[in-house]
Amino acid sequence: MSRKRPSASPVNPVSTQEATPEQAQTSYDPSAIEGRWQSYWQDNQTFRAKNPGDLGFDPAQKKYYVLSMFPYPSGAGLHVGHPTGYIGSDIVARKKRMEGFNVMLPMGYDSFGLPAEQYAIQTGQHPEATTAANVDTYRGQMERIGLSYDWSREFWTSDPKYYRWTQWIFARLFDKGLAYQNEVPVWWCEELKTVLANEEVIQGKSERGGHDCVRRPLKQWMLKITAYADRLIDDLELVDWPESVKTMQREWIGRSYGATVRFGLEQGEGQVEVFTTRPDTLWGATFMVLAPEHPLVAGITTDGQRSDVDAYIRTAANKSDLERTDLAKEKTGVFTGAYALNPVMDPSDPRAKVQIWIADYVLASYGTGAIMAVPGHDTRDAEFAQTFGIDIVQVVEAPEDWKPANEGDCFTGDGTAINSGPIDGLSTADAKKKTIELLAASQAGEAKTNYRLRDWLFSRQRYWGEPFPVLHTDSGVKCVRDEDLPVELPAMDDFTPAEDGSAPLGRATDWVKTTDPETGTAALRDTDTMPGWAGSCWYYLRFMDPHNDEAPFSEDAEQYWGSVDLYIGGTEHAVLHLLYARFWHKVLFDAGVVSTPEPFTKLFNQGMLTAFSFKDKTGRLVPADEVEEHGDKAVHKATGEELERVIAKMSKSLKNVVNPDDVVAEYGVDAFRIYEMFMGPLGESKPWNPRDVLGSRRFLDRVWRLFVDPDGDGSLRDHVTEDGGSDEVERSFHKMLVRVNDSFDGFNFNTAIAAMMIFVNETGKQVEGFGKGQAERFLCALSPFAPHLAEELWARLGNEGGISLADWPLVDESKLVDDTIELVVQVMGKLRARVSVAADASKDDIEAAAKASIPQWLEDKTIVKTIVVPGRLVNFVVR
RNA sequence: GGGGGAGUGGCGGAAUUGGUAGACGCAUCGGACUUAAAAUCCGAAGGACGCAAGUUCGUGGGGGUUCGAUUCCCCUCUCCCCUACCA
């Protein structure tokens, strides 16, 4: 194609208030159009969302807040996968604007965090410099895609003007006692001499280098997200989110109802506390298991068992979480020599005395770090008991229809209590209740709700993050006063973690040593920083009032914008980001800072963009640059081997990553946007196929020719500048518009584009019937998808003020009705003929016409029944 | 093991939620235009049988409900994503 646009060309810097369309163009040339309209939007602040108090703010206008999850500005720039969600939200925003809403579609950057720091370390530049450069790259790429962001609201999270308020929110968490310090184990890599974040440790090895890592305790900041566990589950009822995401969040929080049970020790003082969801199986507890890290272990171990126990603990400590939780492995453990007494049995009962074991299948971090083991009704306990020859007692009778799936499987469902003294005969539900009553009466236990969710480990020994706004003084830890915020990150040349694992900020001694402005006494700053998630926890609120220096946002702005109406992003954030943000939001809600209980009213997950890749006979994936394609065959360039086409993730190593700038340079922005939406429903993952982009471009070429005669002088065709237009085009238009409108319900814009293609194909066959009003309405429907082309033709039609704020056309139901309809004639449900009848034909007429069309199928047959579906078909049931 | 999603032409995907399966697009083939090519336009095209009109099979596989099933029910196979000894 000869219409190449210089790659990465910036937005046309020419500043004109009204863009003047070029008249000389006879064929569609996106490069001549797009930059001009992008400048036009910028110069006219077309997409500026108005806040209360702004000039031109209309309180009667309804608000609509659309948000795409903001990106991490990495050095690699955007690939074609990123814009899928951005274009989707842009299309929604553009339509809503045309429907009269005050739309806010903002964009910013999540610029703190590990990858930015690592990139900076690799390139030897300061993260602030690389962040600034990357932000410019991202902004440029997004501007080139014609996304209708209100750029006046742009910010990035590593800007002190922003993180000042992140620190301010931390202070609110601290005030409420929701931020506290605690000794917790962190990953330490001896080889790299550094503390690593969870994300940097894969299967117990460092992500970089693959060195062994161990856990070691360190004082850390924690956020008490567990205090909100119930509300984080229950309030999922309030939001319109995909059921899968809600389920994931519920399971992540992992609320389970059960009981705490305390077993006394046979020898000496003390007791072992356990959590169980099945208190009814207490009579079947034939042993107990403590996690190797359990604090009681050292005290209860008998001298005879001590060396075995110590050895087991040492082995367990060196295992990674993954090794310990590997389901496939054999159960391991060691007996402590100690015994516990079952609290619901008489101490003289031989069944009351149970062995206490140590095993790594019990996790120190969940529940109490100890369990009562019921091998009769728990798969894991059963495996353990079988391995070590411990008694197995049945205490729940399975329903009669229960059959073990495998030989020897234990019954873990609900049934009837047996061999359980006072609760015998009760159903599992009643037995649970009764047991809890018994335990409570003897003070040996009580009902308990447990959560899988742990408090949020909130500090990292890293440089590139928000400093904690706290002072360590002789009288304890205190928050920096609000008026003294922000606590700015000190400039440092060397921000790599220290050899001994202490945070790099510890080396900024002038910064660390400070005075408490309230008392004038010496104080130390905290050298940890907040994790990467902190900035993204409230950014959607800052967009409401991004330049406020008095508060994170004004009360007016927050009251007006409320919560995000539509939030679009990938499923990878289904739990962490979305849970953390909801947690902060609720804290702010309780503090009276925000007025809504939930931050995101509707959530939509866009699908992942994959790519075609090629596999050889051995199953190896072949990088794209080693493959040659002929028609539908793919061949290895070097060997000539025919390759199988498969779908794979876009990856650098497969060389199948596509940069949107290249696509835009070759086909134009609008074709790129149309293709990304035409590939399939927004929510599905689907493969990028370079060849297919052409089809979207051809569609836009056909649109252009609908307006401009390619054989003419480049001016508009006469009829599109005149009133009129045929009824056929009118009907075709309204049919299309219905489908375009419907596509917004399920974000399946592919069907909207298909409908527009049909309209353009049909209209192209009778161009003279395409009048000005129709042309304008068509451009309106097209404009959210292909805004540059729509603006250009709209202006050429003589309209001023831009199509982006024009009125969205309305469907005229009366125009949808055809004069004649084609009906399908079936015999016994099989298609036999088609007949045309008048739209208002009576049922009898329809039946008669249908009968007449298929005499050969009706002779020698009796019609038993006739089914007439108006507007669709006639079906004869014959014998 | 648990949870979620999906299987429709050579490919991406449509199908008003029980009513013409394969819209729209890519790739393919034929034709027009052209000195030629590209571009563009017109047309063909799920499989099998047939010169054809047509018949028949066909939405992973098997069964069922129904006048009629890609759609609803039962069984079964395959793939993808998330999660994982949570007591």
mmCIF file of C-alpha atoms in Angstrom, chain A residues 601-757:
data_model
loop_
_atom_site.group_PDB
_atom_site.id
_atom_site.type_symbol
_atom_site.label_atom_id
_atom_site.label_comp_id
_atom_site.label_asym_id
_atom_site.label_seq_id
_atom_site.Cartn_x
_atom_site.Cartn_y
_atom_site.Cartn_z
ATOM 1 C CA THR A 601 -20.612 -0.057 40.044
ATOM 2 C CA LYS A 602 -20.136 -2.156 36.920
ATOM 3 C CA LEU A 603 -17.067 -4.144 36.024
ATOM 4 C CA PHE A 604 -16.276 -5.584 32.636
ATOM 5 C CA ASN A 605 -13.314 -7.808 31.810
ATOM 6 C CA GLN A 606 -11.912 -7.464 28.349
ATOM 7 C CA GLY A 607 -10.476 -10.627 26.836
ATOM 8 C CA MET A 608 -6.829 -11.205 26.246
ATOM 9 C CA LEU A 609 -5.362 -10.650 22.831
ATOM 10 C CA THR A 610 -3.390 -13.653 21.703
ATOM 11 C CA ALA A 611 -1.500 -14.287 18.493
ATOM 12 C CA PHE A 612 -1.097 -17.065 15.999
ATOM 13 C CA SER A 613 2.055 -18.984 16.456
ATOM 14 C CA PHE A 614 3.585 -21.964 14.711
ATOM 15 C CA LYS A 615 4.487 -25.378 15.974
ATOM 16 C CA ASP A 616 6.825 -27.869 14.338
ATOM 17 C CA LYS A 617 6.590 -31.671 14.484
ATOM 18 C CA THR A 618 8.456 -31.842 17.757
ATOM 19 C CA GLY A 619 5.920 -29.504 19.330
ATOM 20 C CA ARG A 620 8.352 -26.595 19.555
ATOM 21 C CA LEU A 621 6.906 -23.118 18.974
ATOM 22 C CA VAL A 622 8.714 -21.400 16.144
ATOM 23 C CA PRO A 623 9.375 -17.629 16.349
ATOM 24 C CA ALA A 624 7.302 -15.697 13.822
ATOM 25 C CA ASP A 625 10.298 -14.320 11.928
ATOM 26 C CA GLU A 626 11.392 -17.867 10.985
ATOM 27 C CA VAL A 627 8.043 -18.627 9.358
ATOM 28 C CA GLU A 628 6.857 -17.998 5.838
ATOM 29 C CA GLU A 629 3.139 -18.067 5.047
ATOM 30 C CA HIS A 630 1.673 -19.065 1.693
ATOM 31 C CA GLY A 631 -2.099 -18.817 1.615
ATOM 32 C CA ASP A 632 -3.197 -20.950 4.516
ATOM 33 C CA LYS A 633 0.042 -22.906 4.721
ATOM 34 C CA ALA A 634 2.913 -21.988 6.997
ATOM 35 C CA VAL A 635 6.409 -23.195 6.301
ATOM 36 C CA HIS A 636 9.645 -23.011 8.260
ATOM 37 C CA LYS A 637 11.950 -20.735 6.268
ATOM 38 C CA ALA A 638 15.146 -22.650 6.981
ATOM 39 C CA THR A 639 13.971 -26.272 6.800
ATOM 40 C CA GLY A 640 10.889 -26.040 4.608
ATOM 41 C CA GLU A 641 8.947 -28.050 7.172
ATOM 42 C CA GLU A 642 5.222 -27.429 7.166
ATOM 43 C CA LEU A 643 4.095 -25.978 10.481
ATOM 44 C CA GLU A 644 0.884 -26.208 12.433
ATOM 45 C CA ARG A 645 -0.838 -22.952 13.283
ATOM 46 C CA VAL A 646 -1.683 -22.618 16.992
ATOM 47 C CA ILE A 647 -2.830 -19.858 19.280
ATOM 48 C CA ALA A 648 -0.324 -18.587 21.835
ATOM 49 C CA LYS A 649 0.269 -15.574 24.019
ATOM 50 C CA MET A 650 2.067 -12.647 22.463
ATOM 51 C CA SER A 651 5.639 -12.847 23.621
ATOM 52 C CA LYS A 652 8.969 -11.307 22.840
ATOM 53 C CA SER A 653 10.596 -14.696 22.377
ATOM 54 C CA LEU A 654 8.064 -15.781 19.740
ATOM 55 C CA LYS A 655 8.490 -12.422 18.014
ATOM 56 C CA ASN A 656 4.744 -12.114 17.565
ATOM 57 C CA VAL A 657 4.258 -8.902 19.535
ATOM 58 C CA VAL A 658 2.581 -6.242 17.426
ATOM 59 C CA ASN A 659 3.081 -2.539 18.097
ATOM 60 C CA PRO A 660 -0.033 -0.449 17.470
ATOM 61 C CA ASP A 661 2.104 2.321 15.956
ATOM 62 C CA ASP A 662 3.067 0.028 13.073
ATOM 63 C CA VAL A 663 -0.537 -0.951 12.407
ATOM 64 C CA VAL A 664 -1.614 2.681 12.536
ATOM 65 C CA ALA A 665 1.169 3.643 10.136
ATOM 66 C CA GLU A 666 0.068 1.057 7.606
ATOM 67 C CA TYR A 667 -3.728 1.153 7.828
ATOM 68 C CA GLY A 668 -4.645 4.261 9.799
ATOM 69 C CA VAL A 669 -6.021 4.700 13.302
ATOM 70 C CA ASP A 670 -9.652 4.122 12.463
ATOM 71 C CA ALA A 671 -8.931 0.844 10.685
ATOM 72 C CA PHE A 672 -6.916 -0.247 13.720
ATOM 73 C CA ARG A 673 -9.774 0.619 16.071
ATOM 74 C CA ILE A 674 -12.361 -1.053 13.856
ATOM 75 C CA TYR A 675 -10.278 -4.185 13.524
ATOM 76 C CA GLU A 676 -9.660 -4.503 17.266
ATOM 77 C CA MET A 677 -13.411 -4.355 17.850
ATOM 78 C CA PHE A 678 -14.355 -6.446 14.827
ATOM 79 C CA MET A 679 -12.189 -9.389 15.905
ATOM 80 C CA GLY A 680 -14.861 -10.628 18.272
ATOM 81 C CA PRO A 681 -16.743 -9.767 21.475
ATOM 82 C CA LEU A 682 -14.728 -7.501 23.775
ATOM 83 C CA GLY A 683 -14.930 -10.007 26.614
ATOM 84 C CA GLU A 684 -13.469 -12.945 24.674
ATOM 85 C CA SER A 685 -9.828 -13.633 24.135
ATOM 86 C CA LYS A 686 -8.968 -13.882 20.465
ATOM 87 C CA PRO A 687 -5.940 -14.031 18.205
ATOM 88 C CA TRP A 688 -4.498 -11.075 16.338
ATOM 89 C CA ASN A 689 -4.270 -11.836 12.635
ATOM 90 C CA PRO A 690 -2.219 -9.258 10.725
ATOM 91 C CA ARG A 691 -3.927 -10.104 7.427
ATOM 92 C CA ASP A 692 -7.396 -9.351 8.749
ATOM 93 C CA VAL A 693 -6.733 -5.663 9.439
ATOM 94 C CA LEU A 694 -7.019 -5.053 5.710
ATOM 95 C CA GLY A 695 -10.703 -5.946 5.761
ATOM 96 C CA SER A 696 -11.409 -3.198 8.260
ATOM 97 C CA ARG A 697 -9.487 -0.733 6.135
ATOM 98 C CA ARG A 698 -11.481 -1.749 3.039
ATOM 99 C CA PHE A 699 -14.672 -1.072 4.949
ATOM 100 C CA LEU A 700 -13.534 2.487 5.655
ATOM 101 C CA ASP A 701 -12.505 2.896 2.015
ATOM 102 C CA ARG A 702 -16.046 1.921 1.033
ATOM 103 C CA VAL A 703 -17.462 4.406 3.530
ATOM 104 C CA TRP A 704 -15.335 7.095 1.940
ATOM 105 C CA ARG A 705 -16.544 6.229 -1.546
ATOM 106 C CA LEU A 706 -20.101 6.507 -0.335
ATOM 107 C CA PHE A 707 -19.380 10.221 0.104
ATOM 108 C CA VAL A 708 -16.657 10.955 -2.407
ATOM 109 C CA ASP A 709 -16.659 9.748 -6.010
ATOM 110 C CA PRO A 710 -13.225 8.207 -6.596
ATOM 111 C CA ASP A 711 -13.395 9.301 -10.244
ATOM 112 C CA GLY A 712 -14.388 12.842 -9.383
ATOM 113 C CA ASP A 713 -12.432 15.851 -8.187
ATOM 114 C CA GLY A 714 -12.520 14.900 -4.525
ATOM 115 C CA SER A 715 -15.624 16.883 -3.675
ATOM 116 C CA LEU A 716 -18.673 15.249 -2.148
ATOM 117 C CA ARG A 717 -21.183 13.405 -4.283
ATOM 118 C CA ASP A 718 -24.154 15.645 -5.035
ATOM 119 C CA HIS A 719 -26.864 13.584 -3.379
ATOM 120 C CA VAL A 720 -25.195 13.415 0.062
ATOM 121 C CA THR A 721 -25.325 17.183 0.226
ATOM 122 C CA GLU A 722 -29.022 17.270 -0.576
ATOM 123 C CA ASP A 723 -32.055 16.384 1.449
ATOM 124 C CA GLY A 724 -33.908 13.248 0.525
ATOM 125 C CA GLY A 725 -32.750 9.677 0.344
ATOM 126 C CA SER A 726 -34.570 6.508 -0.525
ATOM 127 C CA ASP A 727 -36.887 4.504 1.715
ATOM 128 C CA GLU A 728 -34.682 1.462 1.211
ATOM 129 C CA VAL A 729 -31.652 3.262 2.607
ATOM 130 C CA GLU A 730 -33.804 4.585 5.432
ATOM 131 C CA ARG A 731 -34.992 1.111 6.379
ATOM 132 C CA SER A 732 -31.519 -0.301 6.054
ATOM 133 C CA PHE A 733 -30.220 2.476 8.327
ATOM 134 C CA HIS A 734 -32.677 1.839 11.129
ATOM 135 C CA LYS A 735 -32.071 -1.901 11.029
ATOM 136 C CA MET A 736 -28.389 -1.198 11.385
ATOM 137 C CA LEU A 737 -28.915 1.278 14.212
ATOM 138 C CA VAL A 738 -30.861 -1.280 16.254
ATOM 139 C CA ARG A 739 -27.951 -3.673 16.016
ATOM 140 C CA VAL A 740 -25.416 -0.977 16.849
ATOM 141 C CA ASN A 741 -27.401 0.025 19.946
ATOM 142 C CA ASP A 742 -27.814 -3.599 21.023
ATOM 143 C CA SER A 743 -24.093 -4.248 20.752
ATOM 144 C CA PHE A 744 -23.468 -1.956 23.735
ATOM 145 C CA ASP A 745 -25.349 -4.304 26.088
ATOM 146 C CA GLY A 746 -22.876 -7.116 25.772
ATOM 147 C CA PHE A 747 -19.861 -5.180 24.468
ATOM 148 C CA ASN A 748 -19.963 -7.218 21.267
ATOM 149 C CA PHE A 749 -19.044 -4.357 18.979
ATOM 150 C CA ASN A 750 -18.116 -6.872 16.290
ATOM 151 C CA THR A 751 -21.825 -7.204 15.512
ATOM 152 C CA ALA A 752 -22.220 -3.408 15.357
ATOM 153 C CA ILE A 753 -19.439 -3.193 12.805
ATOM 154 C CA ALA A 754 -20.878 -6.097 10.819
ATOM 155 C CA ALA A 755 -24.206 -4.235 10.756
ATOM 156 C CA MET A 756 -22.514 -1.067 9.511
ATOM 157 C CA MET A 757 -20.697 -3.071 6.836
#
